[in-house]
Amino acid sequence: MSDQMQEYIEEAEKDLLHTYNRYQVVLDRGEGVYLYDINGKKYLDFVAGIAVFALGYHNEAYNNALKDQIDKVIHTSNYYYNVPAIEAARKLKKVSGMDRVFFTNSGAEAIEGAIKAARKYAFLKDGRKDHEIIAMNHSFHGRTFGALSVTGNPKYREPFEPMIGNIRFAELNDFDSIVQNVNEKTCAIIMETVQGEGGIFPAEEAFLKKVRALCDEKDILLILDEVQCGMGRTGYMFAWQKYGVKPDIMACAKGLGCGVPVGAFLLNEKAGAHSLVAGDHGTTYGGNPLAAAAVNKVLDLFESDHIIENVNEVAPYLEKRLDELAARYDFIVARRGAGLMQGLVFDRPVAPYINKALESGLILINAGADIIRFVPPLIISKQNVDDMIQILDACLQ
Ligand SMILES: *Cc1c(COP(=O)(O)O)cnc(C)c1O
């Protein structure tokens, strides 16, 4: 490592609150599927800022759209209308089939809004103030209090208790565990369509369909968290579209702005018309003209650059190459995932392999201690997959 990089790292460790065990690299710029550190060393990136930079780095059309908006106006307030937000909402409704959009600054904030909307919906129905939400074990929904309260990882929650309360945890893909937790106070069931941080576990179609039917029967709102698995990552704009199961409320972020911090929660007509009203919820920045311009351009480019088609072409190849790799090493016990959201499950901690890969010019990340997660930019090619496999293979030996 260069002296200068070492100096930056030492300064960061003095000045920034240490809430991350960071990889020992100072990144500087990006180009397509590659990142460069401050010494100019090149890295093949299979993380994309954790499923964010779907379009790759330094996308000219995207960058120019942002620059144009910066020169017009970056921020106004949600007390006024702005054209980028109106257009972004229209496009987001079209690709999702949902009916109402609320823009936020992050995924966690989208979850907060979704939870508030669900509680309000139930409150308007029966006036109770003790509604319950069923969430999944191994889930991840973010670090703010509402989102943390429905996150199925006690290690993340315990030091910060009490949580918001009235949350029950069930098991993804175990319908009986859901049924056991439903009662007259249940207002929502929340899950990621494909669990990300918790270990890349896709929800099964039969399970989702039964949960949807149960929610319909009991007028419980189904909230699907598409923050990581949404925006084309699984080969569908939203992962639930594969199953023909539609949520009442959906949370979206990460790939939505492709780097500009923006999220959204979307509601169907039923949830939208009978929940949050003027004065109930707000945000200073959410959906400001710059963030909305990013969403707009991202959705345009998804269409014009056939991003989802590329996912569907490259993902089966990535799966095949990962399966081959897994077959060669007995310490790799499984591969699972959907589209360009894949995990290799090891029988041991993966951190040493990820560090070795970084040294070798490949950026990877874990999902839990023993899973390597692959969430590359959605523009990757089969050649990029081959290059990644070659470097990782060498690191495993
Ligand atoms: C990242 C993530 C979040 C939280 O998003 P932030 O923008 O970090 O607040 C919520 N849900 C899922 C599934 C995520 O992967």
Coordinates of C-alpha atoms and ligand atoms in Angstrom, one line a residue:
M1 CA 0.0 0.0 0.0
S2 CA 1.3 3.5 -0.8
D3 CA 2.2 5.9 2.0
Q4 CA -0.5 8.2 0.9
M5 CA -3.2 5.6 1.0
Q6 CA -2.0 4.5 4.4
E7 CA -2.2 8.1 5.6
Y8 CA -5.8 8.5 4.3
I9 CA -6.8 5.3 6.0
E10 CA -5.3 6.4 9.3
E11 CA -7.0 9.8 9.1
A12 CA -10.3 8.1 8.3
E13 CA -10.0 5.9 11.3
K14 CA -9.4 8.9 13.5
D15 CA -12.2 11.1 12.1
L16 CA -15.0 8.9 11.0
L17 CA -17.0 7.0 13.6
H18 CA -15.9 3.4 13.4
T19 CA -19.2 1.7 12.4
Y20 CA -17.6 -0.3 9.5
N21 CA -14.6 -2.6 9.3
R22 CA -13.6 -1.1 6.0
Y23 CA -11.5 -2.9 3.4
Q24 CA -8.1 -1.4 3.2
V25 CA -8.5 0.6 0.0
V26 CA -9.2 4.2 -0.9
L27 CA -11.4 4.3 -4.0
D28 CA -11.2 7.2 -6.4
R29 CA -13.2 6.8 -9.6
G30 CA -15.1 4.3 -11.7
E31 CA -15.5 3.4 -15.3
G32 CA -18.2 0.8 -16.4
V33 CA -17.7 -2.3 -14.3
Y34 CA -14.3 -1.2 -13.0
L35 CA -13.2 0.9 -10.0
Y36 CA -9.8 2.5 -9.5
D37 CA -8.1 3.4 -6.2
I38 CA -6.1 6.6 -5.6
N39 CA -3.0 4.9 -6.9
G40 CA -4.7 4.0 -10.2
K41 CA -5.0 0.3 -9.5
K42 CA -7.9 -1.2 -11.3
Y43 CA -10.6 -3.5 -9.7
L44 CA -13.3 -5.5 -11.4
D45 CA -16.4 -4.7 -9.3
F46 CA -18.9 -7.4 -8.4
V47 CA -20.5 -5.3 -5.6
A48 CA -21.7 -2.1 -7.4
G49 CA -21.8 -0.2 -4.1
I50 CA -24.0 -3.0 -2.7
A51 CA -26.4 -3.5 -5.6
V52 CA -26.6 0.3 -6.3
F53 CA -24.7 1.2 -9.5
A54 CA -26.8 -1.0 -11.8
L55 CA -25.8 1.0 -14.9
G56 CA -22.1 0.9 -14.1
Y57 CA -19.8 3.8 -13.3
H58 CA -19.3 7.0 -15.4
N59 CA -22.4 6.4 -17.4
E60 CA -22.4 9.5 -19.6
A61 CA -26.1 9.8 -20.3
Y62 CA -26.8 9.5 -16.6
N63 CA -24.1 11.9 -15.5
N64 CA -25.2 14.5 -18.1
A65 CA -28.8 14.3 -16.9
L66 CA -27.6 15.0 -13.3
K67 CA -25.4 17.8 -14.5
D68 CA -28.3 19.4 -16.4
Q69 CA -30.5 19.2 -13.3
I70 CA -27.8 20.7 -11.1
D71 CA -27.6 23.7 -13.4
K72 CA -31.4 24.1 -13.2
V73 CA -32.2 23.5 -9.5
I74 CA -31.1 20.9 -7.1
H75 CA -33.7 21.3 -4.4
T76 CA -37.0 23.0 -3.8
S77 CA -39.4 21.5 -1.2
N78 CA -42.2 19.0 -1.3
Y79 CA -44.5 21.9 -0.7
Y80 CA -44.1 22.7 -4.4
Y81 CA -44.4 20.5 -7.5
N82 CA -41.4 19.7 -9.6
V83 CA -41.4 18.1 -13.1
P84 CA -38.6 15.5 -12.5
A85 CA -40.6 14.0 -9.5
I86 CA -43.8 14.0 -11.5
E87 CA -42.1 12.2 -14.4
A88 CA -40.2 9.8 -12.1
A89 CA -43.5 8.8 -10.3
R90 CA -45.2 8.2 -13.6
K91 CA -42.4 6.0 -14.9
L92 CA -42.1 4.1 -11.6
K93 CA -45.9 3.4 -11.6
K94 CA -45.7 2.1 -15.1
V95 CA -42.9 -0.4 -14.4
S96 CA -44.4 -1.5 -11.1
G97 CA -48.1 -1.4 -11.7
M98 CA -48.4 0.2 -8.3
D99 CA -50.6 3.3 -7.9
R100 CA -49.0 5.8 -5.5
V101 CA -45.4 6.9 -4.9
F102 CA -43.6 8.5 -2.0
F103 CA -40.0 9.3 -2.6
T104 CA -37.5 9.0 0.3
N105 CA -33.7 9.4 0.8
S106 CA -32.9 5.8 1.5
G107 CA -34.1 2.2 1.8
A108 CA -34.6 2.4 5.5
E109 CA -36.7 5.5 5.2
A110 CA -38.9 3.8 2.6
I111 CA -39.5 1.0 5.1
E112 CA -40.4 3.5 7.8
G113 CA -43.0 5.0 5.5
A114 CA -44.3 1.6 4.5
I115 CA -44.7 0.7 8.2
K116 CA -46.5 3.9 9.0
A117 CA -48.8 3.5 6.1
A118 CA -49.7 0.0 7.2
R119 CA -50.4 1.0 10.7
K120 CA -52.5 3.9 9.6
Y121 CA -54.5 1.7 7.2
A122 CA -55.4 -0.6 10.1
F123 CA -56.0 2.3 12.5
L124 CA -58.5 3.8 10.1
K125 CA -60.3 0.4 10.0
D126 CA -60.7 -0.4 13.7
G127 CA -59.2 2.4 15.7
R128 CA -56.8 0.1 17.6
K129 CA -53.4 1.3 18.7
D130 CA -51.8 -2.1 19.3
H131 CA -51.4 -3.4 15.7
E132 CA -48.8 -6.1 15.0
I133 CA -46.5 -6.7 12.1
I134 CA -45.1 -10.0 11.1
A135 CA -41.5 -9.9 9.8
M136 CA -39.1 -12.7 8.9
N137 CA -36.1 -14.1 10.6
H138 CA -32.8 -13.4 8.8
S139 CA -34.4 -10.4 7.2
F140 CA -32.7 -7.0 6.8
H141 CA -34.7 -3.8 6.4
G142 CA -32.3 -1.0 7.5
R143 CA -30.9 0.7 10.6
T144 CA -33.5 3.2 11.6
F145 CA -35.8 2.2 14.5
G146 CA -38.8 1.1 12.5
A147 CA -36.7 -0.7 9.9
L148 CA -34.5 -2.2 12.6
S149 CA -37.6 -3.4 14.5
V150 CA -38.6 -5.6 11.6
T151 CA -35.0 -6.8 10.9
G152 CA -34.7 -10.5 11.9
N153 CA -31.2 -10.3 13.3
P154 CA -31.1 -10.0 17.1
K155 CA -27.5 -8.9 17.0
Y156 CA -28.4 -5.7 15.2
R157 CA -31.4 -5.0 17.5
E158 CA -30.4 -5.9 21.0
P159 CA -28.1 -3.0 22.0
F160 CA -30.8 -0.5 20.9
E161 CA -33.9 -2.0 22.6
P162 CA -36.7 -1.3 23.1
M163 CA -37.7 -1.5 19.5
I164 CA -41.0 -0.1 18.2
G165 CA -42.9 -3.1 19.6
N166 CA -45.6 -5.4 18.4
I167 CA -43.4 -7.2 15.9
R168 CA -43.5 -11.0 15.5
F169 CA -41.0 -13.0 13.6
A170 CA -41.8 -15.9 11.4
E171 CA -39.7 -18.0 9.0
L172 CA -39.4 -17.2 5.3
N173 CA -40.8 -20.0 3.2
D174 CA -42.6 -21.6 6.2
F175 CA -46.3 -20.7 5.8
D176 CA -47.3 -22.4 9.0
S177 CA -45.0 -20.1 10.9
I178 CA -46.9 -17.1 9.4
V179 CA -50.3 -18.5 10.2
Q180 CA -49.2 -19.2 13.8
N181 CA -48.4 -15.5 14.3
V182 CA -51.5 -14.0 12.6
N183 CA -54.3 -12.6 14.9
E184 CA -56.9 -9.9 14.9
K185 CA -54.2 -7.3 15.6
T186 CA -52.0 -8.1 12.6
C187 CA -51.8 -5.2 10.2
A188 CA -49.0 -6.2 7.9
I189 CA -46.6 -8.9 6.8
I190 CA -43.2 -7.7 5.6
M191 CA -40.5 -9.5 3.8
E192 CA -37.8 -9.1 1.2
T193 CA -38.8 -11.0 -2.0
V194 CA -35.2 -12.2 -2.0
Q195 CA -33.4 -11.8 1.3
G196 CA -30.1 -10.0 0.8
E197 CA -27.9 -9.4 3.9
G198 CA -29.5 -12.4 5.6
G199 CA -27.9 -14.8 3.1
I200 CA -29.5 -14.5 -0.3
F201 CA -32.6 -16.6 0.3
P202 CA -35.3 -16.2 -2.4
A203 CA -38.9 -16.4 -1.2
E204 CA -40.6 -19.5 -2.9
E205 CA -43.5 -18.9 -5.2
A206 CA -45.9 -21.2 -3.4
F207 CA -45.1 -19.5 -0.1
L208 CA -45.6 -16.0 -1.5
K209 CA -48.9 -17.0 -3.1
K210 CA -50.2 -18.5 0.2
V211 CA -49.1 -15.3 2.1
R212 CA -50.9 -13.2 -0.5
A213 CA -54.1 -15.2 -0.2
L214 CA -53.9 -15.0 3.6
C215 CA -53.4 -11.2 3.4
D216 CA -56.4 -10.9 1.1
E217 CA -58.6 -13.0 3.3
K218 CA -57.8 -11.1 6.4
D219 CA -57.2 -7.6 4.9
I220 CA -53.6 -7.6 6.1
L221 CA -51.2 -5.5 4.0
L222 CA -48.4 -7.3 2.3
I223 CA -45.2 -5.2 2.3
L224 CA -42.4 -6.4 0.0
D225 CA -39.0 -5.0 0.5
E226 CA -37.4 -4.7 -3.0
V227 CA -34.6 -2.4 -1.9
Q228 CA -31.9 -4.9 -2.9
C229 CA -33.6 -7.4 -5.2
G230 CA -35.6 -4.8 -7.1
M231 CA -34.7 -2.6 -10.1
G232 CA -34.0 -5.4 -12.5
R233 CA -31.5 -7.4 -10.4
T234 CA -33.3 -10.7 -10.5
G235 CA -34.2 -10.4 -14.2
Y236 CA -37.5 -8.7 -13.5
M237 CA -37.9 -5.0 -12.7
F238 CA -39.2 -6.2 -9.3
A239 CA -38.6 -9.7 -8.1
W240 CA -42.3 -10.3 -7.2
Q241 CA -43.2 -9.8 -10.9
K242 CA -41.9 -13.3 -11.5
Y243 CA -44.4 -14.8 -9.2
G244 CA -47.5 -12.9 -10.2
V245 CA -47.9 -11.9 -6.5
K246 CA -48.3 -8.2 -6.0
P247 CA -47.6 -6.4 -2.8
D248 CA -49.9 -3.8 -1.3
I249 CA -46.9 -1.7 -0.4
M250 CA -43.4 -2.0 -1.8
A251 CA -40.1 -0.4 -0.7
C252 CA -37.4 0.4 -3.3
A253 CA -34.0 2.1 -3.2
K254 CA -30.4 1.1 -4.0
G255 CA -30.6 0.7 -7.8
L256 CA -33.4 3.2 -8.1
G257 CA -31.1 6.2 -8.2
C258 CA -27.9 4.4 -9.2
G259 CA -25.8 6.4 -6.8
V260 CA -27.8 9.4 -6.0
P261 CA -29.4 8.7 -2.6
V262 CA -33.1 8.1 -3.3
G263 CA -35.7 5.5 -2.3
A264 CA -39.4 5.2 -2.5
F265 CA -42.3 3.4 -1.1
L266 CA -45.2 2.6 -3.5
L267 CA -48.7 1.7 -2.6
N268 CA -51.6 0.1 -4.4
E269 CA -54.9 2.1 -4.7
K270 CA -56.4 0.4 -1.6
A271 CA -53.4 1.2 0.7
G272 CA -52.8 4.6 -0.9
A273 CA -56.4 5.8 -0.6
H274 CA -56.8 4.7 3.0
S275 CA -53.6 5.5 4.9
L276 CA -51.3 8.5 5.0
V277 CA -52.8 11.9 4.4
A278 CA -51.6 15.5 4.5
G279 CA -49.7 16.0 7.7
D280 CA -49.1 12.3 8.4
H281 CA -45.7 12.0 6.8
G282 CA -43.0 14.0 5.1
T283 CA -39.4 14.5 4.1
T284 CA -37.3 17.6 3.3
Y285 CA -35.1 16.0 0.6
G286 CA -37.1 13.0 -0.6
G287 CA -37.8 13.2 -4.3
N288 CA -36.1 16.5 -4.7
P289 CA -35.4 17.6 -8.3
L290 CA -31.8 16.1 -8.4
A291 CA -32.9 12.8 -6.9
A292 CA -35.9 12.6 -9.1
A293 CA -33.8 13.4 -12.2
A294 CA -31.6 10.4 -11.3
V295 CA -34.7 8.1 -11.0
N296 CA -36.0 9.4 -14.3
K297 CA -32.8 8.8 -16.2
V298 CA -32.2 5.4 -14.6
L299 CA -35.7 4.3 -15.7
D300 CA -35.1 5.6 -19.2
L301 CA -31.8 3.9 -19.5
F302 CA -33.1 0.6 -18.2
E303 CA -35.4 0.7 -21.3
S304 CA -33.1 2.1 -23.9
D305 CA -30.1 0.0 -22.9
H306 CA -32.1 -3.2 -22.4
I307 CA -30.7 -3.6 -18.9
I308 CA -33.1 -6.4 -17.8
E309 CA -32.5 -8.3 -21.1
N310 CA -28.8 -8.2 -20.2
V311 CA -29.5 -9.6 -16.7
N312 CA -31.4 -12.5 -18.3
E313 CA -28.7 -13.2 -20.7
V314 CA -25.7 -13.1 -18.3
A315 CA -27.3 -14.4 -15.1
P316 CA -27.6 -18.0 -16.2
Y317 CA -24.0 -17.9 -17.3
L318 CA -22.9 -16.5 -13.9
E319 CA -24.9 -19.3 -12.2
K320 CA -23.3 -21.9 -14.3
R321 CA -19.8 -20.6 -13.7
L322 CA -20.5 -20.3 -9.9
D323 CA -21.8 -23.9 -9.8
E324 CA -18.7 -25.2 -11.5
L325 CA -16.6 -23.3 -9.0
A326 CA -18.6 -24.6 -6.1
A327 CA -18.2 -28.2 -7.4
R328 CA -14.4 -27.9 -7.4
Y329 CA -14.1 -26.9 -3.7
D330 CA -15.5 -29.0 -0.9
F331 CA -15.6 -26.0 1.4
I332 CA -18.2 -24.3 -0.8
V333 CA -21.5 -25.9 0.2
A334 CA -24.1 -24.2 -2.0
R335 CA -25.0 -21.5 -4.4
R336 CA -28.3 -19.7 -4.3
G337 CA -29.9 -16.6 -5.5
A338 CA -31.8 -15.1 -8.4
G339 CA -30.5 -13.3 -11.5
L340 CA -27.5 -11.1 -10.7
M341 CA -28.0 -11.5 -6.9
Q342 CA -26.1 -14.6 -6.0
G343 CA -24.5 -16.1 -3.0
L344 CA -21.8 -18.8 -2.6
V345 CA -22.2 -20.5 0.8
F346 CA -18.9 -21.6 2.5
D347 CA -18.4 -23.8 5.5
R348 CA -16.1 -21.2 6.9
P349 CA -15.7 -17.4 7.2
V350 CA -15.2 -15.8 3.7
A351 CA -13.4 -12.6 4.8
P352 CA -9.9 -14.0 4.0
Y353 CA -11.0 -14.8 0.4
I354 CA -12.6 -11.5 -0.1
N355 CA -9.4 -9.7 1.1
K356 CA -7.3 -11.9 -1.2
A357 CA -9.6 -11.0 -4.1
L358 CA -9.3 -7.3 -3.3
E359 CA -5.5 -7.6 -3.5
S360 CA -5.9 -9.4 -6.8
G361 CA -8.1 -6.6 -8.3
L362 CA -11.6 -8.1 -7.6
I363 CA -14.2 -6.4 -5.4
L364 CA -16.5 -8.8 -3.6
I365 CA -18.6 -8.6 -0.5
N366 CA -20.0 -11.0 2.1
A367 CA -23.6 -11.5 3.2
G368 CA -23.2 -12.9 6.7
A369 CA -19.9 -14.3 7.8
D370 CA -19.8 -17.4 5.5
I371 CA -21.4 -16.2 2.2
I372 CA -19.8 -14.4 -0.7
R373 CA -22.4 -12.2 -2.3
F374 CA -22.3 -11.3 -6.0
V375 CA -24.3 -8.1 -6.9
P376 CA -22.5 -6.7 -9.8
P377 CA -23.5 -3.8 -12.1
L378 CA -26.4 -5.1 -14.3
I379 CA -24.3 -4.2 -17.4
I380 CA -21.7 -7.0 -16.8
S381 CA -20.8 -9.2 -19.7
K382 CA -20.0 -12.9 -19.8
Q383 CA -16.4 -12.0 -20.3
N384 CA -16.6 -10.1 -17.0
V385 CA -18.0 -13.2 -15.4
D386 CA -15.1 -15.3 -16.8
D387 CA -12.6 -12.7 -15.4
M388 CA -14.2 -12.7 -12.0
I389 CA -14.2 -16.5 -11.8
Q390 CA -10.6 -16.7 -12.9
I391 CA -9.5 -14.3 -10.1
L392 CA -11.7 -15.9 -7.5
D393 CA -10.5 -19.4 -8.4
A394 CA -6.9 -18.4 -7.9
C395 CA -7.8 -16.9 -4.5
L396 CA -9.5 -20.1 -3.4
Q397 CA -6.6 -22.3 -4.2
Ligands
LIG1 C1 -29.9 -2.0 2.0 C2 -31.3 -2.4 2.4 C3 -32.2 -1.6 3.1 C4 -31.8 -0.3 3.7 O1 -31.5 0.6 2.8 P1 -30.6 1.9 3.2 O2 -30.6 2.8 1.9 O3 -29.2 1.4 3.6 O4 -31.3 2.6 4.3 C5 -33.4 -2.1 3.3 N1 -33.8 -3.3 2.9 C6 -33.0 -4.1 2.1 C7 -33.5 -5.4 1.6 C8 -31.7 -3.7 1.9 O5 -30.9 -4.5 1.2

